[in-house]
CSV table of C-alpha atoms in Angstrom, one decimal:
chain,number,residue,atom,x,y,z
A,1,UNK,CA,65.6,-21.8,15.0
A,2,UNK,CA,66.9,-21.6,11.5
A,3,UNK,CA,63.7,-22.5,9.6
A,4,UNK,CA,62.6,-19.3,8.6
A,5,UNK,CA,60.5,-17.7,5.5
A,6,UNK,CA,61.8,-16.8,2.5
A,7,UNK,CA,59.8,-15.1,-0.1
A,8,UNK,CA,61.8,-15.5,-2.7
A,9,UNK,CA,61.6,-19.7,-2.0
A,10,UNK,CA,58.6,-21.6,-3.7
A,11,UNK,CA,58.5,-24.4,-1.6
A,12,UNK,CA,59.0,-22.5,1.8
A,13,UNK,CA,62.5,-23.5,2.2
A,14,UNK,CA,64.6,-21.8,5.1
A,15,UNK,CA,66.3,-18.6,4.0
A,16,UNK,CA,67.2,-15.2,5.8
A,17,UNK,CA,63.8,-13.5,6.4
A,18,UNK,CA,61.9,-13.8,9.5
A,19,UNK,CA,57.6,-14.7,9.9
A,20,UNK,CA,55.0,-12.8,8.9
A,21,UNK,CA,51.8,-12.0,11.4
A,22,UNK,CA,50.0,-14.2,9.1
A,23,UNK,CA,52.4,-17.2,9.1
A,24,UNK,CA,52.8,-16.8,12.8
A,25,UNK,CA,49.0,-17.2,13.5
A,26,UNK,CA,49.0,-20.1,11.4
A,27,UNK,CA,51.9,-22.1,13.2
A,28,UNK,CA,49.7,-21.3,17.0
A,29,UNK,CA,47.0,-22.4,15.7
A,30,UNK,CA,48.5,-25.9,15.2
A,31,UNK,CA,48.9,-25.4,11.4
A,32,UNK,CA,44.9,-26.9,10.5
A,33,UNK,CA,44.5,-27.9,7.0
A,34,UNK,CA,42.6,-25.6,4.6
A,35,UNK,CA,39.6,-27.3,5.0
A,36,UNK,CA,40.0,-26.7,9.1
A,37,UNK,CA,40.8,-23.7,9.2
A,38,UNK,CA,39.1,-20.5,9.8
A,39,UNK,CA,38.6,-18.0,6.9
A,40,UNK,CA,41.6,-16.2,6.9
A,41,UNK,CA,44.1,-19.0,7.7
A,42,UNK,CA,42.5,-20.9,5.2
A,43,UNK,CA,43.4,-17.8,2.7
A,44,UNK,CA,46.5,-17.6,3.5
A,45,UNK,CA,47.4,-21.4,3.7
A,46,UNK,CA,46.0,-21.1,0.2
A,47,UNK,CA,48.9,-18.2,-1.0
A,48,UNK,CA,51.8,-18.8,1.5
A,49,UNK,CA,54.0,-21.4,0.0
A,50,UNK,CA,56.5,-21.3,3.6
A,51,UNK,CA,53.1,-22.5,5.7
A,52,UNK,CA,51.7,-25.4,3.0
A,53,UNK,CA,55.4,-26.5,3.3
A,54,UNK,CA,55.2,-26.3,7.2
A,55,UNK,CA,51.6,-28.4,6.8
A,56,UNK,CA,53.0,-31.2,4.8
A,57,UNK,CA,56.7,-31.7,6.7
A,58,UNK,CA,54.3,-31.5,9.9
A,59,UNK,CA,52.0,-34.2,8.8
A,60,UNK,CA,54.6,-36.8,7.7
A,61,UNK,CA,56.4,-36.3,11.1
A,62,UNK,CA,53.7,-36.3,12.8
A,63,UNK,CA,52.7,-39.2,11.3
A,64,UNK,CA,55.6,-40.6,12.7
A,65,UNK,CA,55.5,-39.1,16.2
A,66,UNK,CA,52.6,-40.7,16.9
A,67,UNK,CA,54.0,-44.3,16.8
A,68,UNK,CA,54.7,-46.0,20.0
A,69,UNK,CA,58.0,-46.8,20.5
A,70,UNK,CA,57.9,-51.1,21.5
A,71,UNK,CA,58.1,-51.5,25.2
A,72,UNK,CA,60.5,-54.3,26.3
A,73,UNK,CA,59.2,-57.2,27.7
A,74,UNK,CA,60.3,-56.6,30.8
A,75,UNK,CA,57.8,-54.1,31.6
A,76,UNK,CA,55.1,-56.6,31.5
A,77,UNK,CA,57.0,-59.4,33.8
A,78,UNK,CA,56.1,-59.4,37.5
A,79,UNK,CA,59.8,-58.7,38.8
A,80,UNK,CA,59.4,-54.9,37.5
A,81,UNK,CA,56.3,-54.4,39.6
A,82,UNK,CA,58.6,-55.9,42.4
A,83,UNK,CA,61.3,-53.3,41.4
A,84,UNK,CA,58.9,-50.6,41.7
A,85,UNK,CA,57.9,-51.9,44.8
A,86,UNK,CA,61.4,-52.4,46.7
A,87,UNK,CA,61.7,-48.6,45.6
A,88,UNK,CA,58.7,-47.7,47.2
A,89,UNK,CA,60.4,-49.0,50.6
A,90,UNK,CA,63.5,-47.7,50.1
A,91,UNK,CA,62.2,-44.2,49.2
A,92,UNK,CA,59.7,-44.3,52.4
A,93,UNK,CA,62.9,-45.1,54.5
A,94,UNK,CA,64.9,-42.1,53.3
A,95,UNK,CA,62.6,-40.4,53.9
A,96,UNK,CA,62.5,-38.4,57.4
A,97,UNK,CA,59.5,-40.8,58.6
A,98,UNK,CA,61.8,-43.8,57.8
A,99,UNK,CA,64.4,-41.7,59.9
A,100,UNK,CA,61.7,-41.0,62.3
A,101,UNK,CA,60.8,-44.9,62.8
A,102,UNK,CA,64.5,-46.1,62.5
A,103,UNK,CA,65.5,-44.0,65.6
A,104,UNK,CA,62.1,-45.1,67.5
A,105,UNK,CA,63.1,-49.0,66.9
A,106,UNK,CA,66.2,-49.6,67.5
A,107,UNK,CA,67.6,-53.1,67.3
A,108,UNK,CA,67.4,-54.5,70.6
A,109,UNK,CA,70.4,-56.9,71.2
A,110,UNK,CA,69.5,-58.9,74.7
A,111,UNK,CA,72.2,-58.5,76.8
A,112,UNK,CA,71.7,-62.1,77.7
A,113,UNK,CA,70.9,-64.8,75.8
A,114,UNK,CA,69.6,-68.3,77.2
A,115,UNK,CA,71.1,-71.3,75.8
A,116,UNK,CA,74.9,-72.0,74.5
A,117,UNK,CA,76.7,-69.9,72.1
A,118,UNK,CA,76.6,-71.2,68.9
A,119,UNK,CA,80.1,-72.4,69.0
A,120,UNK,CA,79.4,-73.5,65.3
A,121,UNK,CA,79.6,-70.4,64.0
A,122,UNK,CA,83.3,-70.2,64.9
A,123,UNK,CA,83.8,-73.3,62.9
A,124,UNK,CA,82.1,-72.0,59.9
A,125,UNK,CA,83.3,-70.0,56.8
A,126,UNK,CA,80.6,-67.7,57.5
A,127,UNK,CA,83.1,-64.8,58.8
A,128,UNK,CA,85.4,-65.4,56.2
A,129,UNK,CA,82.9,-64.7,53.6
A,130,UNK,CA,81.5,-61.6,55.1
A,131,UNK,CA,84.8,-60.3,55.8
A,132,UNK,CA,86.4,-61.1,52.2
A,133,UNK,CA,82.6,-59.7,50.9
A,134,UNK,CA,83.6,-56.3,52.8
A,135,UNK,CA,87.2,-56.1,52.3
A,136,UNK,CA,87.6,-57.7,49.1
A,137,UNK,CA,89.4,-61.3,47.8
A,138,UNK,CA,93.0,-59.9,48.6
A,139,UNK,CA,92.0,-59.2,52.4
A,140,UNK,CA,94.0,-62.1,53.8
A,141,UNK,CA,97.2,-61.2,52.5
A,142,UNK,CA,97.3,-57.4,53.7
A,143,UNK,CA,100.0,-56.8,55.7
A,144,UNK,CA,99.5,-54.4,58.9
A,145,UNK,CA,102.3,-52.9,60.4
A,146,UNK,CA,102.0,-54.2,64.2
A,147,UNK,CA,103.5,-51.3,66.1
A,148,UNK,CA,101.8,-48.7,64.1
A,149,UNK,CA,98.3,-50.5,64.8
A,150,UNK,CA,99.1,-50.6,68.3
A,151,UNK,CA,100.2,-47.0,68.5
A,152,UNK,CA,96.1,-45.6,67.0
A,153,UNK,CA,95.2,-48.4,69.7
A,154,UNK,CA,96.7,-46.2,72.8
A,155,UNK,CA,96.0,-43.1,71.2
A,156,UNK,CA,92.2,-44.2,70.9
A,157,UNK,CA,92.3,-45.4,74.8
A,158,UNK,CA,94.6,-42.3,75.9
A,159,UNK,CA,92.2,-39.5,73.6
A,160,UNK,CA,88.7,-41.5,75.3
A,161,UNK,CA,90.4,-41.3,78.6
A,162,UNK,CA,90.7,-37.5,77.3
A,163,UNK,CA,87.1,-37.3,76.1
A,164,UNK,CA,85.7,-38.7,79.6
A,165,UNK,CA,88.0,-36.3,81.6
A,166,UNK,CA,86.9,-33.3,79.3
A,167,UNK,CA,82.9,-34.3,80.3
A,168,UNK,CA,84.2,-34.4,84.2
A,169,UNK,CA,85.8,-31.1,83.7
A,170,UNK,CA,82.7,-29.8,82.7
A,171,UNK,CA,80.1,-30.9,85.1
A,172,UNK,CA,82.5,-31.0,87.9
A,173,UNK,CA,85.1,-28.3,88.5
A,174,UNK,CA,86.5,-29.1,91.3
A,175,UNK,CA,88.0,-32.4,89.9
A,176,UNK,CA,90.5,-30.9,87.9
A,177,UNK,CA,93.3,-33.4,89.0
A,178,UNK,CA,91.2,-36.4,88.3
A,179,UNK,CA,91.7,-36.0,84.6
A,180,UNK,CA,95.4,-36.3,84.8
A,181,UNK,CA,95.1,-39.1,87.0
A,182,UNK,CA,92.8,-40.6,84.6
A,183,UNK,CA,94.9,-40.0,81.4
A,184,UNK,CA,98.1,-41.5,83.7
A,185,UNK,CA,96.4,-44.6,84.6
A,186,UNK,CA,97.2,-47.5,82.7
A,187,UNK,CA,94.2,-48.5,80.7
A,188,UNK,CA,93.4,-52.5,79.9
A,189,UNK,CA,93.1,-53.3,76.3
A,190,UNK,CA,90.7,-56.3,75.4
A,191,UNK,CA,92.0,-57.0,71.9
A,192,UNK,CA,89.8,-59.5,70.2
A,193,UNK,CA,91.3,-61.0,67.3
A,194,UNK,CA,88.7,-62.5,65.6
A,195,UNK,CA,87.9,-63.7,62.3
A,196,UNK,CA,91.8,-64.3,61.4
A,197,UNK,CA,91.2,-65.6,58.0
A,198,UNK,CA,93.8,-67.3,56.2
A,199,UNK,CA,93.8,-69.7,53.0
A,200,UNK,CA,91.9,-72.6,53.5
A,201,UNK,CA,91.5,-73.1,56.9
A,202,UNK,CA,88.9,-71.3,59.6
A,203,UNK,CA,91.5,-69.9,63.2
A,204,UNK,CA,89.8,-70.0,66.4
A,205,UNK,CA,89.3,-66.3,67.9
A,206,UNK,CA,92.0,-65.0,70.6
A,207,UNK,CA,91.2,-63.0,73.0
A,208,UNK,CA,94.4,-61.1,74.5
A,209,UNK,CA,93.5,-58.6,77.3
A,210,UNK,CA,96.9,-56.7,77.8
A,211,UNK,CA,98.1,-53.4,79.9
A,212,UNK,CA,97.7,-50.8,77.1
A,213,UNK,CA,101.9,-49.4,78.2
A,214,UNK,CA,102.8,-53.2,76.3
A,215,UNK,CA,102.2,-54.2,73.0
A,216,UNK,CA,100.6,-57.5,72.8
A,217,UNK,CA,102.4,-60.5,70.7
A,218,UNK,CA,99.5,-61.4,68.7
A,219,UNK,CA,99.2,-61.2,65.0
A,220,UNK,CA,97.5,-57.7,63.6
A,221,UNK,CA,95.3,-58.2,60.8
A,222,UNK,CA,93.2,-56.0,58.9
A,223,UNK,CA,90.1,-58.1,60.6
A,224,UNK,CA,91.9,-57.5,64.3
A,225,UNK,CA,88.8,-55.9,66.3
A,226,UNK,CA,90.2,-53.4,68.7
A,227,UNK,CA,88.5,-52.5,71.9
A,228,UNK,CA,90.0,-51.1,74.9
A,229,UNK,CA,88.2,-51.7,78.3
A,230,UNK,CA,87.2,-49.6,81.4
A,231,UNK,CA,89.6,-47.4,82.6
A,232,UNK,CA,91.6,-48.3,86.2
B,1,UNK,CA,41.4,-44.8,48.9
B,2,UNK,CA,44.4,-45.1,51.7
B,3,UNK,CA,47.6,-46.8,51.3
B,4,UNK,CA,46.4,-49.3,53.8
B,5,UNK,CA,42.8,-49.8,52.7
B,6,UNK,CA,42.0,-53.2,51.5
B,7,UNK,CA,42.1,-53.1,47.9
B,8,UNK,CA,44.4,-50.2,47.5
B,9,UNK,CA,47.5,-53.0,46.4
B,10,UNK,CA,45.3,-54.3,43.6
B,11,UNK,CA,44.1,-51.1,42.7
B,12,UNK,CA,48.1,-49.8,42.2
B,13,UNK,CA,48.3,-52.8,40.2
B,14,UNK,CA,45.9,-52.5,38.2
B,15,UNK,CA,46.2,-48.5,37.4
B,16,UNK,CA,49.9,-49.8,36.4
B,17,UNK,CA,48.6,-52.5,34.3
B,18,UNK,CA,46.8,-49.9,32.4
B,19,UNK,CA,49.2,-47.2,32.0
B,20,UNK,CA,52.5,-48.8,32.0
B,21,UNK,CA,53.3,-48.6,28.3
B,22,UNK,CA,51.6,-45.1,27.5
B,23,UNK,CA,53.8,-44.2,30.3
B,24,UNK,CA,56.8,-45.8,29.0
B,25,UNK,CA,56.1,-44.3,25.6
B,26,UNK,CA,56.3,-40.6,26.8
B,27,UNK,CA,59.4,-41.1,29.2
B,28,UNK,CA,61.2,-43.3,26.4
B,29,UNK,CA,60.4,-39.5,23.7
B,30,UNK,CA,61.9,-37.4,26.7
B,31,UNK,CA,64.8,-39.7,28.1
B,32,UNK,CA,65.7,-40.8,24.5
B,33,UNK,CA,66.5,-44.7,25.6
B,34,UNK,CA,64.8,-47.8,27.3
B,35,UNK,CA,67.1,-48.1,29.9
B,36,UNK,CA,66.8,-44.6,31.3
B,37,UNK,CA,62.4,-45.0,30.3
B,38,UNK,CA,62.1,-47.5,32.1
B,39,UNK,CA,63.9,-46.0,35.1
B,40,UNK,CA,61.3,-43.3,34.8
B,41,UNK,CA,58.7,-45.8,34.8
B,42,UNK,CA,59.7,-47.2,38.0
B,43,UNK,CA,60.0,-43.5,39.5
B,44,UNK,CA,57.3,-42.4,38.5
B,45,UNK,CA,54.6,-45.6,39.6
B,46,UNK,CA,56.5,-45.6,43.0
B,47,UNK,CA,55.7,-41.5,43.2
B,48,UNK,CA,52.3,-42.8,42.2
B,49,UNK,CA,51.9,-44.8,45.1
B,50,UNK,CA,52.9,-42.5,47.9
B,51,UNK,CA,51.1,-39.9,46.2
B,52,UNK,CA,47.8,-41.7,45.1
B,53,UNK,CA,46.0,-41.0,48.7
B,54,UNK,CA,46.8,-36.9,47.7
B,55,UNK,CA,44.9,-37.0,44.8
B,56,UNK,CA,41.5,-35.4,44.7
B,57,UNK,CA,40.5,-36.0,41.4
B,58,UNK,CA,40.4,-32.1,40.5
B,59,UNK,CA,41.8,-33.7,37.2
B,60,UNK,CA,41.9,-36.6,34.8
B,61,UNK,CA,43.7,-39.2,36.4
B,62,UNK,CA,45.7,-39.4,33.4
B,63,UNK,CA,46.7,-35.6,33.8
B,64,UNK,CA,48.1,-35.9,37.2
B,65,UNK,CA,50.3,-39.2,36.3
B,66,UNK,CA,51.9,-37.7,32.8
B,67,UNK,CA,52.5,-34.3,34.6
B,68,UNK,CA,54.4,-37.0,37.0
B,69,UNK,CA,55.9,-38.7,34.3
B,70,UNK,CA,57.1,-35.7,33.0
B,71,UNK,CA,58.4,-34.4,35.6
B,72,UNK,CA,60.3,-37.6,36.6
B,73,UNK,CA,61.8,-37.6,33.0
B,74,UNK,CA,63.1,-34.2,33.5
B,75,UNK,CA,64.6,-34.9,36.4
B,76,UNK,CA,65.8,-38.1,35.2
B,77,UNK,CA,67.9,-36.1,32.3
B,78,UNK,CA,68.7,-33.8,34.6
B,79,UNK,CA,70.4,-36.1,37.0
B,80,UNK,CA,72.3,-38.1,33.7
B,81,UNK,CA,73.0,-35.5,31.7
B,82,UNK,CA,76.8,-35.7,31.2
B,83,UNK,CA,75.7,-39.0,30.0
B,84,UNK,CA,75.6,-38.7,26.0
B,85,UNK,CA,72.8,-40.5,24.6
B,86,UNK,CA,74.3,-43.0,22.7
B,87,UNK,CA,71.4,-45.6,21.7
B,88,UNK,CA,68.3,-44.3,19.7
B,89,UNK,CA,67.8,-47.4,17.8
B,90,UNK,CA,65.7,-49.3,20.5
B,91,UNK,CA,63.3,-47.5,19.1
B,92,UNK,CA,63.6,-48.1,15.5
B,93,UNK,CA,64.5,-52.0,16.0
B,94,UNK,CA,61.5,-53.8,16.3
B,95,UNK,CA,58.1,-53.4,14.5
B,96,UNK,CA,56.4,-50.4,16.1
B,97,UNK,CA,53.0,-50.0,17.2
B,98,UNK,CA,50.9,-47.1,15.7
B,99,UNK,CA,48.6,-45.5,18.4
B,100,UNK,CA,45.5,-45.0,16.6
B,101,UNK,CA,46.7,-45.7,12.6
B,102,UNK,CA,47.0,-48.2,11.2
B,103,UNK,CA,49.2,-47.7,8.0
B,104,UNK,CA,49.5,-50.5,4.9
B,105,UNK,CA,52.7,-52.4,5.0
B,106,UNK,CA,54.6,-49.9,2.5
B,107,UNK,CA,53.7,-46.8,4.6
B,108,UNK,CA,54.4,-48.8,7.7
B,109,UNK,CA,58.2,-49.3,6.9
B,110,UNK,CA,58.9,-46.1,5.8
B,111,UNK,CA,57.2,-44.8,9.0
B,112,UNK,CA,59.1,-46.8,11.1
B,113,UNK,CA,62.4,-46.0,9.5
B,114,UNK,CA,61.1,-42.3,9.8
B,115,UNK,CA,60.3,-43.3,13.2
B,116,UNK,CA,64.0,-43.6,14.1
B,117,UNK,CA,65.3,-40.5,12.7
B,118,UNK,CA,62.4,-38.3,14.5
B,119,UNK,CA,63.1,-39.9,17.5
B,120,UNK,CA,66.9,-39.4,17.2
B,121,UNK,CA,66.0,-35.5,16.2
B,122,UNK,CA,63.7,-35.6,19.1
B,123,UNK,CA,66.0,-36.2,21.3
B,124,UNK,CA,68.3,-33.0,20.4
B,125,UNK,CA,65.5,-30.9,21.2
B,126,UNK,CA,65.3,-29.1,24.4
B,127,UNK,CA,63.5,-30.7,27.4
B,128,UNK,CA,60.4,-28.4,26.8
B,129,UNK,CA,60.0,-29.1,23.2
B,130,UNK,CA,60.2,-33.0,23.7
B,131,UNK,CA,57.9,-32.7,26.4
B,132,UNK,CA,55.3,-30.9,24.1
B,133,UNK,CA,55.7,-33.4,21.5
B,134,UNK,CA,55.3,-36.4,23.2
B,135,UNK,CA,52.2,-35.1,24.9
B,136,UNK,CA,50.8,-34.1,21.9
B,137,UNK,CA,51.3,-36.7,19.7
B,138,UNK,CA,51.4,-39.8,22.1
B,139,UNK,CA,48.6,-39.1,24.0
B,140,UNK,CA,46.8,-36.7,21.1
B,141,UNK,CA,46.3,-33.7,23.9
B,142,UNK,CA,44.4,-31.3,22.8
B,143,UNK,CA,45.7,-27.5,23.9
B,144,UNK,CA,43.4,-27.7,27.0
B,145,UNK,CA,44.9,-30.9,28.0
B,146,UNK,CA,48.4,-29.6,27.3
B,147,UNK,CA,48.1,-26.5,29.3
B,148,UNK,CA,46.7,-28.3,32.4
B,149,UNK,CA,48.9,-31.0,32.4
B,150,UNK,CA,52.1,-28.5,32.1
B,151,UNK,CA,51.1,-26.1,34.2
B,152,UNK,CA,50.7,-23.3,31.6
B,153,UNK,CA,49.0,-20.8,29.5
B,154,UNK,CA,46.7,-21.2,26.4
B,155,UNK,CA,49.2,-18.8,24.7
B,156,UNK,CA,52.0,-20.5,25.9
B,157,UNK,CA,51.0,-23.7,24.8
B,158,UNK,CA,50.5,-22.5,21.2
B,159,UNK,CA,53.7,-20.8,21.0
B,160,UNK,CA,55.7,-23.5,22.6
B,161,UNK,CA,54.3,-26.1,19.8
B,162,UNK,CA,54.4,-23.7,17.5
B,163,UNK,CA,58.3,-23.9,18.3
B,164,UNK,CA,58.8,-27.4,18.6
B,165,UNK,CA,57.1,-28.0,15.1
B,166,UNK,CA,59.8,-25.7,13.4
B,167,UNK,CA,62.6,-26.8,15.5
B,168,UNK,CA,61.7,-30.8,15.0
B,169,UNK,CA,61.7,-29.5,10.8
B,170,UNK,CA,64.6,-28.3,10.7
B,171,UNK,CA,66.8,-30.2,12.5
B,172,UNK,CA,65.0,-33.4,10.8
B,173,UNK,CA,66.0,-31.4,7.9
B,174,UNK,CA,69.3,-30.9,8.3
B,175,UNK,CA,70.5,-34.0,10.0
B,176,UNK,CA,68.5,-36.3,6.9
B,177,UNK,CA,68.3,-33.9,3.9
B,178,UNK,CA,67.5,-37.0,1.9
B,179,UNK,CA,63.8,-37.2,3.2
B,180,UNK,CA,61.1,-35.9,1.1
B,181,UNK,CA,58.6,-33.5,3.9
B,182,UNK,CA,56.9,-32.7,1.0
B,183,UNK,CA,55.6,-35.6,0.0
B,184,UNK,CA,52.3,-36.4,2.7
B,185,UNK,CA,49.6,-34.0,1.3
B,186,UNK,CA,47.9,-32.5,4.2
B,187,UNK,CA,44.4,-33.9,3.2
B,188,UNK,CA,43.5,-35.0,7.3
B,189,UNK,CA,40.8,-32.5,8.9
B,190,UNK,CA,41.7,-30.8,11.9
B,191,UNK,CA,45.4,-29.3,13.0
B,192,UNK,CA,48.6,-31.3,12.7
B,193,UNK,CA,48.1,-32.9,16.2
């Protein structure tokens, strides 16, 4: 704070000294006018150049202080009350009790489902535009490299073939073999290439189930779905 | 009244259709813009809601949502800080809306365009000096309302306006040494606020 009283200022500009007592009790006590203020701040509002100069700067911004700034129109329109109350859901499910209720309902996908499968969906561009919406317009023309793709395929089987022998290890000893027996044994590889999307047109998934020692001839793309089935 | 009690949706509604702008007013003096005030608006009505059933009425209504509001803008400023503020002039644009004067035309334009350059001096001030300001001025809270709305002292209060008044001076002072302070005679009865 640079505003400080000078005596040697008529009109109370800043200069080098600091406040008086007086001057200080005037400013906490909300700087009344003369005709507010008790006895002694009156008198010395009445002598103290630095304070009446306070008073007067105070009242004209005051003055303007006190204006509302406009509010935009949007703050009266029914979609902002909507915003607040999307907010108020999304809050209440970060929150641990949305936690709490996410882990007690979990989606329940029916591992059968009556009827035929909506073979229409296949035929659609709905895939398409959910995979371009997650990867992004230039999805289509990313090139994998085949071999490497299938190399993190058998090294996912081979290190779950691992992870199972690892549990087996620990609640039963006396199977130590089985875990290199496991980890030799050929695994299948289900590899479901689905939503192959190229320019203009919607490909039929392929389904490919292959040893995992032999690289499949299919076409890796960045939409290729990789799963690798029970192990022999 | 419970989240889930019949009535309790129209009753949000309504205690936002009745505050909304006051509460826009005080986050738009702390934040500094409209975009981030009305981001505070949001936050703070949706901290309303989950909140409302917690409130015993121990205090004015009013106290316990601008203590929110406050609090919301703070942390709003907090959260954006690196963020220069850029616009002050969504303020200052439009025709402005005194909250209990009503100047004549000549005063009014010269308020506004004072409006604009205390808002943009405002906004240099430190969190807790805004926060004083705005309180005091939008709202006209007296020291009592101040102190229970903030959380703090009597004397603290005093000194912490006391502050702001000076500060808000001399910074208005040297970033527009062409306005005339002088020139309002104090002639009003009662303090400043």
């Amino acid at each position: 704070m640079t505003l400080e009283r000078s005596p040697n200022a008529p009109d109370g500009e800043p200069s080098g000294s600091g406040l008086t007592a007086e001057c200080r009790a005037f400013l906490r006590a909300g700087m009344p006018a003369a005709s507010a203020a008790e006895a002694p701040l009156a008198q010395h509002l009445a002598v103290c150049a630095f304070c009446s100069a306070r008073l007067a700067a105070m009242h004209k911004l005051g003055g303007a202080m006190r204006v509302r700034p406009p509010a935009p129109q949007e703050l009266r329109s029914s979609a902002f009350l909507d915003g607040i109350r999307t907010r108020i859901i999304e809050q209440c499910e970060q929150a641990p009790l949305g936690a709490l209720l996410d882990r007690a309902m979990p989606v329940q996908v029916p591992a059968q489902v009556e009827g035929a499968f909506p073979e229409g969906l296949l035929q659609s561009d709905l895939s398409r535009t959910a995979v371009q919406a997650a990867a992004g317009a230039n999805a289509r023309e990313a090139r994998v490299d085949s071999a490497l793709a299938w190399s993190r395929v058998r090294l996912g089987v081979f290190a779950g073939a691992n992870e199972e022998v690892a549990q087996e290890r620990q609640s039963q000893r006396l199977l130590r073999t089985k875990g290199m027996a496991l980890a030799s044994v050929a695994a299948a590889a289900a590899i479901i290439c689905a939503m192959l999307v190229s320019e203009g047109t919607t490909t039929q998934p392929t389904i490919v189930i292959t040893d995992v020692a032999t690289m499949p001839s299919v076409e890796f793309s960045p939409m290729a779905v990789l799963r690798h089935g029970a192990i022999r | 009244m419970q989240p889930d009690s019949e009535g309790f949706e129209s009753a949000f509604e309504e205690l936002f259709n009745r505050y909304r702008e006051r509460v826009y007013s005080i986050a738009f003096r702390i934040t500094g813009t409209a975009v981030d005030a009305m981001d505070v608006v949001q936050d703070s009505f949706s901290l309303v809601f989950r909140k409302l059933q917690g409130f015993r009425g121990g205090s004015l209504f009013s106290t316990w949502l601008f203590r929110i509001v406050v609090n919301c803008s703070i942390d709003h400023r907090r959260r954006n800080h690196k963020r220069p503020i850029t616009s002050l002039q969504m303020g200052t644009e439009a025709a402005e809306e005194p909250v209990d004067q009503r100047p004549s035309p000549g005063d009014r334009a010269e308020t506004t365009e004072l409006g604009g350059q205390v808002q943009e001096a405002i906004s240099l001030l430190s969190p807790k000096l805004r926060v004083i300001l705005a309180l005091r001025y939008l709202e006209d809270m007296t020291y009592e309302d101040l102190a229970a709305t903030l959380g703090l002292s009597l004397g603290t209060v005093k000194s912490r306006l006391a502050r702001a008044h000076l500060a808000l001076e001399n910074l208005v002072r040297t970033r527009f040494p062409h306005l005339d302070l002088s020139a309002a005679a104090p002639n009003s009865v009662g303090g400043v606020g």
